[in-house]
XYZ file of C-alpha atoms in Angstrom:
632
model
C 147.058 88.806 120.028
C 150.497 87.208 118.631
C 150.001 86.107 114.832
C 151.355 82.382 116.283
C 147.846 82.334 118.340
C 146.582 81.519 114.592
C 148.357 79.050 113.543
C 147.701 75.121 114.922
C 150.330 72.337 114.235
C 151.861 71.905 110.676
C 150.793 68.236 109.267
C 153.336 65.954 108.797
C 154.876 65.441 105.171
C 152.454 63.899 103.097
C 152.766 62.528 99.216
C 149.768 64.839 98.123
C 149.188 68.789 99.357
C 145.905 69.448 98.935
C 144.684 73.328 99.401
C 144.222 73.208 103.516
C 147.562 71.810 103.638
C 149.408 73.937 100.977
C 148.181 77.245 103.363
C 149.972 75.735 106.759
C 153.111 74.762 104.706
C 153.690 77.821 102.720
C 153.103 80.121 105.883
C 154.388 78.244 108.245
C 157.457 76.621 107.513
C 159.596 78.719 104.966
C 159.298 82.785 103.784
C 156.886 82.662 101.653
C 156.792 84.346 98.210
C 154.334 87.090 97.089
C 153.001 85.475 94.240
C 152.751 82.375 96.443
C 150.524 84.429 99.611
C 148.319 85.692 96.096
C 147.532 82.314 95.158
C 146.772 81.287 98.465
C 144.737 84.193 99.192
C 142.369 83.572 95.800
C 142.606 79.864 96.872
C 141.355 80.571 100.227
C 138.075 79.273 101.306
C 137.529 79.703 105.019
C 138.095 83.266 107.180
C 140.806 80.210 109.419
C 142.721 80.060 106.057
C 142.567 84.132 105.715
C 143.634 84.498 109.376
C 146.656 82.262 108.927
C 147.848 83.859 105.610
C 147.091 87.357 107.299
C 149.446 85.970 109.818
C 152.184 85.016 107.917
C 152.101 88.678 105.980
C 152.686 90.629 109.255
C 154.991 88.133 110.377
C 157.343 88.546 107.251
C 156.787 92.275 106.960
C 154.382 92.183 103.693
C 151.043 93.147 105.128
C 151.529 96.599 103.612
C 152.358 94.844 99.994
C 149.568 96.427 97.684
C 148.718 93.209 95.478
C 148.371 91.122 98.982
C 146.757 93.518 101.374
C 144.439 94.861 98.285
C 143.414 90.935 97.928
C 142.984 90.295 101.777
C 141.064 93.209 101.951
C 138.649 92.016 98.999
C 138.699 88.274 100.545
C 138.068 89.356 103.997
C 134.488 91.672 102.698
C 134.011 88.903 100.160
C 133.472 85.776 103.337
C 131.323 88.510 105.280
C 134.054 89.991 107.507
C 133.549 93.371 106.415
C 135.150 94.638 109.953
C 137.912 92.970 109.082
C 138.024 94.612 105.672
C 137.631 97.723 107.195
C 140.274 97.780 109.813
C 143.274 96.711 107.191
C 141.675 99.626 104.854
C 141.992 102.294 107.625
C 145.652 101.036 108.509
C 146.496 101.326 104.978
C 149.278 103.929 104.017
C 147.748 106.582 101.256
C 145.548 103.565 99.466
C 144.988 104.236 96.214
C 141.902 104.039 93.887
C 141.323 100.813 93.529
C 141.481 100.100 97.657
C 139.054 102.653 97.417
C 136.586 101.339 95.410
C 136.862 97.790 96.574
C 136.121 99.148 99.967
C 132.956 101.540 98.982
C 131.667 98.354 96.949
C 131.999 96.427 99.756
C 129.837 98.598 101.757
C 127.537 99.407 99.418
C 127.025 95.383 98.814
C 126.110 95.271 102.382
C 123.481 98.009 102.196
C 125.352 100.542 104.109
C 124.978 103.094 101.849
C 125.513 105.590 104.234
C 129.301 104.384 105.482
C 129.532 103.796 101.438
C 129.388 107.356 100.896
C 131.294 108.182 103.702
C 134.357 106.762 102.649
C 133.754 108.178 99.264
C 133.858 111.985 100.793
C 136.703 110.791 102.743
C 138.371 109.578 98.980
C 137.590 112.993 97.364
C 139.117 115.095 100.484
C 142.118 113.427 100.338
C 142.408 114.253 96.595
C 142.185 110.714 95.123
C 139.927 110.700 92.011
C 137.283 108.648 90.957
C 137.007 106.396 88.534
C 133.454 104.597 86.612
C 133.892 101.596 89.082
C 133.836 103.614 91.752
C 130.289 105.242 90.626
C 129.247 101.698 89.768
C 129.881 100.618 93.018
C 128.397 103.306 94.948
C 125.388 104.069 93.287
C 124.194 100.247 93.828
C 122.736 101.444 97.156
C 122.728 104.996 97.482
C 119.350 106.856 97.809
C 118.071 109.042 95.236
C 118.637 112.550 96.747
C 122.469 111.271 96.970
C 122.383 109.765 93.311
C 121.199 112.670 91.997
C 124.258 114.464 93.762
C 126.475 111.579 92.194
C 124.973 111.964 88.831
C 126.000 115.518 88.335
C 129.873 114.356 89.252
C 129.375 111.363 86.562
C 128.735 114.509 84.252
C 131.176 116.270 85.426
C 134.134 113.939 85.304
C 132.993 112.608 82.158
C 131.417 109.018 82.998
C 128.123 109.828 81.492
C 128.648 107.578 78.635
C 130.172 104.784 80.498
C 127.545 101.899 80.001
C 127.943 100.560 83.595
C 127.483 104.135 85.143
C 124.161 104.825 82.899
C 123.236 101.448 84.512
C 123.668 102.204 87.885
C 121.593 105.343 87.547
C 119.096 103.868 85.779
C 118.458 101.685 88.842
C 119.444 105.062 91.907
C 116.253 106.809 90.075
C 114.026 103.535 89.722
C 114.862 102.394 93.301
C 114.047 106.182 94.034
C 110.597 105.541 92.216
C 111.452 108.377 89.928
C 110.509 106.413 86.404
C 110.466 109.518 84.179
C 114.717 110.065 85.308
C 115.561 106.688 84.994
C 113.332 106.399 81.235
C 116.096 109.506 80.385
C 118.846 108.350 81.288
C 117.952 104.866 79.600
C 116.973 106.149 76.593
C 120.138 108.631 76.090
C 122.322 105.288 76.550
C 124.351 104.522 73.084
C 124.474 100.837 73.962
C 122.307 99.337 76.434
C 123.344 95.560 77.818
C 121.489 92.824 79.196
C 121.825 94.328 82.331
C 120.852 97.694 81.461
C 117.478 96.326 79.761
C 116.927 94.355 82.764
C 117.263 97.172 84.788
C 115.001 99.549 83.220
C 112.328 96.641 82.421
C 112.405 96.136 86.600
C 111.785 99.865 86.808
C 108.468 99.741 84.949
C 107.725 96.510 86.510
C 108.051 97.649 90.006
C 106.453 100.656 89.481
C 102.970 98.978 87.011
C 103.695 100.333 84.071
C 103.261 97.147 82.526
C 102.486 98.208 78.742
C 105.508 99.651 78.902
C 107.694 97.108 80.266
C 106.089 94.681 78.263
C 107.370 96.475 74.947
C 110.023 96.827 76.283
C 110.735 92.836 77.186
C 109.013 91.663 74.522
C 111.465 93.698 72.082
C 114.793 91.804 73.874
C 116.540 89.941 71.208
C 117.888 87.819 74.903
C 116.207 86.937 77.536
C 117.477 84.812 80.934
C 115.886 84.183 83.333
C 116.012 87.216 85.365
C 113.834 88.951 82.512
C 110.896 86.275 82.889
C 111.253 86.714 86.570
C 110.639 90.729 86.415
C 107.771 90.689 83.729
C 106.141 87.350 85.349
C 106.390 89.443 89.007
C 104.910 92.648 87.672
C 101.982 90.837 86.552
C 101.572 89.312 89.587
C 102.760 91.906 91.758
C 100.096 94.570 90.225
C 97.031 91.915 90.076
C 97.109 90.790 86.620
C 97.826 86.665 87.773
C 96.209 85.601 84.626
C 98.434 86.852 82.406
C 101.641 86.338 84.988
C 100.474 82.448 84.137
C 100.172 82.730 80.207
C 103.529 84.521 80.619
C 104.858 81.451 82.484
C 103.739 79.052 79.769
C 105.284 80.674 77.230
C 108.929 81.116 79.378
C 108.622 77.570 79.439
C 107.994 76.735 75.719
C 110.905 78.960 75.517
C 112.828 76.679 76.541
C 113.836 78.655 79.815
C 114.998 76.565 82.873
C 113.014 78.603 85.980
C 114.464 78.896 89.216
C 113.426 78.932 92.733
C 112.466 83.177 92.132
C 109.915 81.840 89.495
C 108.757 79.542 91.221
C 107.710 81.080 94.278
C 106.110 83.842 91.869
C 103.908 81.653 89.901
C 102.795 79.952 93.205
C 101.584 83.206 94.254
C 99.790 84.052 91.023
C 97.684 80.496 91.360
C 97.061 81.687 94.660
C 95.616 84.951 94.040
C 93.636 83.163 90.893
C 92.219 80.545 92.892
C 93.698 78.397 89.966
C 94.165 74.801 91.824
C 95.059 72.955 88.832
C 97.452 74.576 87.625
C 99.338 75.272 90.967
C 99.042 71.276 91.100
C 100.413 70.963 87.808
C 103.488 73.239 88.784
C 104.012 71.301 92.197
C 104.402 67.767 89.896
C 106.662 69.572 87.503
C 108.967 70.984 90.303
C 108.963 66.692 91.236
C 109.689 65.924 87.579
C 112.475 68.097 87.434
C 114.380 68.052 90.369
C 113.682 71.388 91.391
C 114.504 71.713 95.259
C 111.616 72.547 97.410
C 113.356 74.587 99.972
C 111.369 75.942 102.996
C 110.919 79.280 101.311
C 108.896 77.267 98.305
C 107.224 74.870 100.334
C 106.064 77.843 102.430
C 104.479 79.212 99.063
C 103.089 75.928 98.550
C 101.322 76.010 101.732
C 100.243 79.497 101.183
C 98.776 78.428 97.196
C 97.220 75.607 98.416
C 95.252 77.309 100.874
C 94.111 79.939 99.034
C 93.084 77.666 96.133
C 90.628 75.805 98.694
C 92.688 72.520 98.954
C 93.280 72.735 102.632
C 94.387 69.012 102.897
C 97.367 69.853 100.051
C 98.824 72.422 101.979
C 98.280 70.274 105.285
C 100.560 67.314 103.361
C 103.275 69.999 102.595
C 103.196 71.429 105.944
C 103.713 68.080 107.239
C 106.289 67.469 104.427
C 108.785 69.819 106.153
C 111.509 68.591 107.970
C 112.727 71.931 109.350
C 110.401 74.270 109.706
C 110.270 77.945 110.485
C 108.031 80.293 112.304
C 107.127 81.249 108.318
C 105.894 77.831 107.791
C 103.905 77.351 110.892
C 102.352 81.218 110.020
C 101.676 80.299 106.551
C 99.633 76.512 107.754
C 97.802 78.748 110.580
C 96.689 81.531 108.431
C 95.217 78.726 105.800
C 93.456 77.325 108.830
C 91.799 81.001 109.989
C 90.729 81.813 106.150
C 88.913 78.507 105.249
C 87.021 79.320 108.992
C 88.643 76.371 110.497
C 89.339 78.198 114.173
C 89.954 75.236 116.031
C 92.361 74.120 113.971
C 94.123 77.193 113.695
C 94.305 77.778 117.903
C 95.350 74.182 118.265
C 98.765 74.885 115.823
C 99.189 78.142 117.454
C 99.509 76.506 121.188
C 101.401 73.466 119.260
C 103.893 75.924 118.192
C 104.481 77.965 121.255
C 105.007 74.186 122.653
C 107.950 73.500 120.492
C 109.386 76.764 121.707
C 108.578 78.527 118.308
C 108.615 82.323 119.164
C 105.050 83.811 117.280
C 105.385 86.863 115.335
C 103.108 89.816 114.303
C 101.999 87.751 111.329
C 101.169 84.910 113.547
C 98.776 87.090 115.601
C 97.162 87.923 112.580
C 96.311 84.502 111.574
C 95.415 83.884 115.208
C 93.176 87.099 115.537
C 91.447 86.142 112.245
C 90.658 82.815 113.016
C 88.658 83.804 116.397
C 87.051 86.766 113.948
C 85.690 83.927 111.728
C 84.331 81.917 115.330
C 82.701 84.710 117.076
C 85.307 84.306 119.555
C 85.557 87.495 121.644
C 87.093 86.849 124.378
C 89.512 84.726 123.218
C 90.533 87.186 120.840
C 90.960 90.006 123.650
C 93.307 87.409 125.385
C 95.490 87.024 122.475
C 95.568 90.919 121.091
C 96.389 91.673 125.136
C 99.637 88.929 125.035
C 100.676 90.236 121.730
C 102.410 93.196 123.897
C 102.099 91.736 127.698
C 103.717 88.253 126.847
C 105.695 88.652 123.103
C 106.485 92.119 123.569
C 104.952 92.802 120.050
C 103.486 96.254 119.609
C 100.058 95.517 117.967
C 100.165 96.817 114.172
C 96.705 98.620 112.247
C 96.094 94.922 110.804
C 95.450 93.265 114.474
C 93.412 96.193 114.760
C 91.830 95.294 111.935
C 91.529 91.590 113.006
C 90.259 93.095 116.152
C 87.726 95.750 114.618
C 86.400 92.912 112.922
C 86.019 90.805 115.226
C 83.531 92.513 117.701
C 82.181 94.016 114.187
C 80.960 90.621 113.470
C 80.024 90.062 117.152
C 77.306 93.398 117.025
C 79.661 94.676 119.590
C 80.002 97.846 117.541
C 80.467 100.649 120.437
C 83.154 98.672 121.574
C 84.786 98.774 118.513
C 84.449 102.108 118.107
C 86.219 103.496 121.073
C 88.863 100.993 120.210
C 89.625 102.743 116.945
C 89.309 106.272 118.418
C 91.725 104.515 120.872
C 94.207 103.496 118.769
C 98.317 104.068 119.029
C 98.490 104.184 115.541
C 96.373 106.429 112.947
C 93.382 104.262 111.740
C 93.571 104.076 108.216
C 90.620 103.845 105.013
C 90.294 99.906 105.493
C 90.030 100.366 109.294
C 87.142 102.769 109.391
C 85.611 100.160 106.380
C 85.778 97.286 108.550
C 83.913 99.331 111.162
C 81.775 100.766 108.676
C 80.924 97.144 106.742
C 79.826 95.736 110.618
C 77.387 98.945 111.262
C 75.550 97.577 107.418
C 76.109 94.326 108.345
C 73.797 95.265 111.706
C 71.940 98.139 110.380
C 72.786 100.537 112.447
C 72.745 103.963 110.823
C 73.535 106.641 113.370
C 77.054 104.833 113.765
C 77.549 104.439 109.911
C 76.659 107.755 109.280
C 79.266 109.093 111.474
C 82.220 107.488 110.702
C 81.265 107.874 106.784
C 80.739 111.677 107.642
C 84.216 111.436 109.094
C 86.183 109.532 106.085
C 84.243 112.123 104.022
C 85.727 115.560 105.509
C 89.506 114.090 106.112
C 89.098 113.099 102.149
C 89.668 109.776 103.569
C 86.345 107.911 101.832
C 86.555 105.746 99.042
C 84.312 103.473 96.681
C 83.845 101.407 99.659
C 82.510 104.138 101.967
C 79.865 105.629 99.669
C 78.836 101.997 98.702
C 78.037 100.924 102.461
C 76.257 104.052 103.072
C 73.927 103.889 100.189
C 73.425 100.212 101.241
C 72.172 101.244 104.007
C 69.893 103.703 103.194
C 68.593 101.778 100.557
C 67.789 98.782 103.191
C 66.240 101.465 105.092
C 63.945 102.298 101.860
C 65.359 106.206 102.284
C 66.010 106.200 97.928
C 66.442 110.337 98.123
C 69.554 109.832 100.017
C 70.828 106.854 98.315
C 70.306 109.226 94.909
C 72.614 111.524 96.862
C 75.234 109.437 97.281
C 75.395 108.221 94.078
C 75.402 111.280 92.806
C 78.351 112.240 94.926
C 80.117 109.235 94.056
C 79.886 110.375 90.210
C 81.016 113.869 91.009
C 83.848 112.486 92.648
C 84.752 110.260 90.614
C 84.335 107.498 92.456
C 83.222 104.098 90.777
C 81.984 100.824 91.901
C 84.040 97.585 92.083
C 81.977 94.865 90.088
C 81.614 91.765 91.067
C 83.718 89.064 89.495
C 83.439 85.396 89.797
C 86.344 82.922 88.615
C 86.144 78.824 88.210
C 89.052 77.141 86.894
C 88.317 74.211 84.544
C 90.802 72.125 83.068
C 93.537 74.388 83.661
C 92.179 77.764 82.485
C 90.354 80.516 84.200
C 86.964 81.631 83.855
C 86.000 85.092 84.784
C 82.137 86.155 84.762
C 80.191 89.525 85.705
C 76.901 90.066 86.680
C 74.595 89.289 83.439
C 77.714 88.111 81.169
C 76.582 87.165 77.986
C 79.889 87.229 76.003
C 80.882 83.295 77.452
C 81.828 81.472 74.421
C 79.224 78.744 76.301
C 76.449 81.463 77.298
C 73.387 79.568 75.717
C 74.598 76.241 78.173
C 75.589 78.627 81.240
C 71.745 80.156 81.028
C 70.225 76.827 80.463
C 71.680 75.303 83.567
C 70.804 78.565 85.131
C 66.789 77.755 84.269
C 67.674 74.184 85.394
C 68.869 75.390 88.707
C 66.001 77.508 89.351
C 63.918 74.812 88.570
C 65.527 72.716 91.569
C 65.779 75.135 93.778
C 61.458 76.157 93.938
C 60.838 72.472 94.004
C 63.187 72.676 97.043
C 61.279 75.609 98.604
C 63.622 78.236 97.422
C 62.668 82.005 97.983
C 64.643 84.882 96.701
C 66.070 87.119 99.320
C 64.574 90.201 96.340
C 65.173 92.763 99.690
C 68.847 92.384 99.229
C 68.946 94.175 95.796
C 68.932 97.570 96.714
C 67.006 99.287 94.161
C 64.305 101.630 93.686
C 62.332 98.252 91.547
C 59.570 95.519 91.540
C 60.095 92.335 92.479
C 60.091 90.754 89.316
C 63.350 92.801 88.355
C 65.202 92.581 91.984
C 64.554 88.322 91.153
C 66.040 88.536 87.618
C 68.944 90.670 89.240
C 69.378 87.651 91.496
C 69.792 85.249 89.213
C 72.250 86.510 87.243
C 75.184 87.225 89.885
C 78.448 86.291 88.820
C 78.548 83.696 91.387
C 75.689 81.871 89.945
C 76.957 81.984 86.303
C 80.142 80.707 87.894
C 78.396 77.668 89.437
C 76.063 76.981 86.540
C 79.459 76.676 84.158
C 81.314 74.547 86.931
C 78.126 72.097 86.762
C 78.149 71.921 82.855
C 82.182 71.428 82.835
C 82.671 69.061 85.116
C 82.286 65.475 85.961
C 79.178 64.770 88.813
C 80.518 64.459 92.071
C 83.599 66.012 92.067
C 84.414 69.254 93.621
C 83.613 73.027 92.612
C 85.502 75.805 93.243
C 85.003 79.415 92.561
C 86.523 83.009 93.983
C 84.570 85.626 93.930
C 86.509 89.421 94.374
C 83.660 90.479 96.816
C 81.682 89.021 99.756
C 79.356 86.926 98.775
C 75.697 87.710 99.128
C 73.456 86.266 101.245
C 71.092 85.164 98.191
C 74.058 83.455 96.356
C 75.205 81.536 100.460
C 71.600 80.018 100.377
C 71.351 79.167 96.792
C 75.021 77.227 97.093
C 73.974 75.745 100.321
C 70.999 73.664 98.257
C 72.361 73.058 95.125
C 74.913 71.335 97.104
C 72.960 69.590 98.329
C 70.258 68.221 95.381
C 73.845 68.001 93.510
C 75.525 65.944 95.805
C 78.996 68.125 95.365
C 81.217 69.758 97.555
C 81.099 73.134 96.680
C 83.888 75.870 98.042
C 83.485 79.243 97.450
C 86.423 81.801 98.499
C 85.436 85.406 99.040
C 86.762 88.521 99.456
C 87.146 87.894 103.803
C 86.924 83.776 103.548
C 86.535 80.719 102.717
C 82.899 78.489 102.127
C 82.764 74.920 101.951
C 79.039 73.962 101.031
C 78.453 70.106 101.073
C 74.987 68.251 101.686
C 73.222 71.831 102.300
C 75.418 73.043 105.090
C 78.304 75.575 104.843
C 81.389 75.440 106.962
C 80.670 78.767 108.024
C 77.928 77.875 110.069
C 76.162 81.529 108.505
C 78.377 83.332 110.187
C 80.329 85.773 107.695
């Protein structure tokens, strides 16, 4: 193409240039100097401007200039033309280091490591040397087998002290997941930077070795907000939300400004705590301070809101969005399947599709979970058949999941069974669970014993397995094998998740166990406990005692029963907070059966709503009834 294809008409003369019209007039109508092409190029703020001033550089016979073509080069990568970039590189006569580097950088900035190193290879064959911004720049993306290759040439050319090098190794062996390396290298740096501390505290962040990184931020003299961001992520990241919050409180009384990063974080910690008020309180101080809520955030508001049992909240936001993206509409759907409302959830999935919204695998999660929570088996064979017939989308082990849950729930547990034996893709611990949890669920042995016999000799089994199997012996009465299992399950090591129930009351988190006693307000939990009881015989309340499964009397498997850390949760929400308003509590398992009923009533003779989220769901008791419909 002839450079004058790039040009368009020079304006006419004008009292003021501004920059669009300095670029036509000094390429266009007079040789223009070097210096002048270096401003312009700096100046530059569109790939039309670069084109023209590329242009005028072949056109006068400077386009092998080093200052100008080394700029173009950087300007072209810089605006996302990297195949621009690229092509003036390879047409450049014996470039020197610094083309070198500028061009590895830009490669590595655009994750192609691979081409980064590449042209590096190329760089030492024809003899030029590097230099410590040339390992900066190359190690930002390279993979640890090559950055350990890289690091013995740091050594041996002498960069090994070079604070930006250290840092960029640092972060090759902690992207590599090799923390012990990157701790080295760290600790044998003379100087360490912002940067450097940053990178190292993201290392043991990433990787939950929180003590560690908490020294290790908590002993920075500085701290922006990329710091808070790490520490507040590892705690949320590595299911410590609680103290990802606490951390958040105290960035703020720090004075720290968060950002969008934080934001999102936080959101996700409420979420995972169930803490409603205090993801409220962030969404009014995002309002108060003119933080933008972006699609991305709103998203995470959606996503909060829903998992902190406020389904209208997320419904608002949802509605809220001007533009929104198949994320969104995943994010509003999924909040729909966990709180059990199917309907709902179907209805926005065909709503979508209508606005010519492509769904995604995530969407077919949502959508195969909701019809798990109806008891909706065919419709859920419909949609797991489109997901590759219609959408092309190659079903992933979580639709199995969905799936394997699905006809779990529906006693349909043969037919599960050959679906998992069936499967494209290896079945995996949760899988076989899932199937596992639905053969307790409907008591049938032979299956359970099977598949638990399976998970057992692959070395697959985990505290799950062996605690669904003794279930089910023990509901069978068979104590000698339960004693087995338990037995194994010590040998092995394996131990039993306890059950933990959570309430959030005026903006701080309540955990309880089974039988806590160490409640700053135990003697008013356990009074309200009595109280309940009370309410609950006159109400013709009977305790479901053959859910406790063990070997003892009645009188014991009762007192077990009351005690449940859902219970305590309950009898704390009704001593903390005004009649008639709402209750909500999470609880890190499924709920039992005992602890459904007794929420059910006490809704009921308390006139509150009462929503429980569990481990698979979400409950909403009001006026004795559950949303649902006592099918979990």
């Amino acid at each position: 193409m002839s450079s004058a294809l790039l040009f368009t008409s020079p304006p006419p003369p004008t009292p003021f240039i501004n920059r669009s019209t300095l670029s036509f007039a000094a390429v266009t109508n007079f040789p223009p100097s070097p210096d002048k092409l270096a401003l312009l190029l700096e100046k530059s703020c569109s790939i039309h401007h670069l084109l023209q001033i590329h242009a005028a550089l072949l056109r006068h016979g400077l386009h092998q200039h080093p200052i100008l073509n080394f700029k173009l080069q950087r300007s072209y990568s810089s605006r996302g033309r990297l195949d621009y970039s690229l092509a003036l590189f390879n047409r450049t006569l014996n470039p020197n280091i610094f083309f070198y580097t500028s061009i590895i950088n830009a490669h590595a900035l655009h994750g192609l490591s691979q081409e980064a190193l590449f042209i590096y290879t190329q760089m030492l064959f024809e003899g030029v040397q590097p230099n410590e911004f040339t390992f900066s720049s190359i190690l930002k993306s390279c993979s640890l087998e090559h950055g350990k290759m890289l690091h013995s040439q740091v050594i041996k050319l002498g960069f090994d002290s070079d604070l930006y090098v250290k840092t960029g190794l640092v972060d090759v062996y902690a992207r590599g997941g090799d923390v012990g390396s990157a701790r080295l290298v760290f600790e044998r740096m003379p100087e360490k930077s912002l940067v450097s501390l940053t990178t190292m505290l993201t290392c043991y962040a990433k990787h939950g070795e929180l003590k560690e990184a908490r020294l290790l931020f908590d002993g920075m003299v500085k701290k922006d907000v990329v710091c808070w961001n790490v520490m507040i992520d590892g705690y949320t990241q590595h299911g410590m939300p609680k103290e990802a919050l606490v951390l958040f409180r105290r960035m703020l009384a720090a004075k720290a400004r968060p950002n969008e990063i934080t934001i999102l974080t936080v959101l996700s910690a409420c979420g995972q705590l169930g803490a409603l008020e205090s993801g409220r309180w962030l969404h009014s101080y995002m309002q108060n301070n003119d933080i933008q809520v972006s699609v991305r955030v709103a998203t995470a508001l959606i996503d909060m809101y829903s998992k902190c049992g406020s389904l209208e909240d997320a419904r608002l936001v949802f509605d809220r969005i001007y533009y929104k993206d198949v994320v969104a509409w995943n994010s509003m759907i999924i909040g729909y399947a966990l709180h059990g409302f199917s309907q709902d959830a179907l209805e926005l999935f065909h709503e979508m599709c209508r606005i010519g919204l492509r769904p995604t695998d995530i969407t077919f999660i949502g959508v195969l979970g909701a019809c798990g929570h109806a008891g909706l088996v065919k419709e859920g064979w419909s949609f797991f058949n489109a997901m590759r017939e219609e959408y092309e989308i190659e079903p992933k082990i979580e639709h199995y999941g969905c799936m394997v849950n699905l006809l779990g729930r529906a006693g349909r547990l043969e037919e599960a069974y050959e679906l998992v034996k069936n499967m494209k893709v290896e079945p995996d611990p949760i899988l076989w669970g899932a199937l596992l949890g639905a053969c307790r669920l409907h008591g049938n042995l032979e299956l359970g014993e099977k598949i638990a016999e399976y998970l057992v000799s692959h070395n697959l089994a985990n505290s799950g397995t062996y605690i669904l199997l003794s279930n089910m012996y023990a509901a069978k009465g068979d104590w000698e094998e339960v004693a087995r299992i338990r037995t194994l399950m010590k040998d092995s090591g394996v131990q039993k998740e306890p059950g933990c129930s959570s309430i959030e009351v005026h903006n701080r988190v309540h955990e309880f166990l089974a039988g806590n006693l160490k409640h700053p307000k135990t003697k008013e939990i356990y009074a309200m406990l009595e109280a309940m009881n009370g309410w609950l015989k006159a109400h013709g309340y009977t305790p479901q005692t053959e859910i406790v499964l063990h070997d003892i009397g009645d009188e014991q498997k009762e007192q077990s029963l009351e005690v449940h850390s859902e219970k305590l949760a309950l009898a704390y929400g009704l001593i903390s907070t005004q009649p008639g308003t709402p209750i909500k509590i999470v609880k890190n398992l499924r709920v039992c059966s005992d602890c459904h009923a007794v929420t059910k009533l006490i809704s009921k003779i308390t006139g509150r709503k009462i929503v429980m989220r569990d481990r698979n769901r979400f409950h909403h008791f009001v006026n004795g009834s559950c949303s649902c419909g006592d099918y979990w």
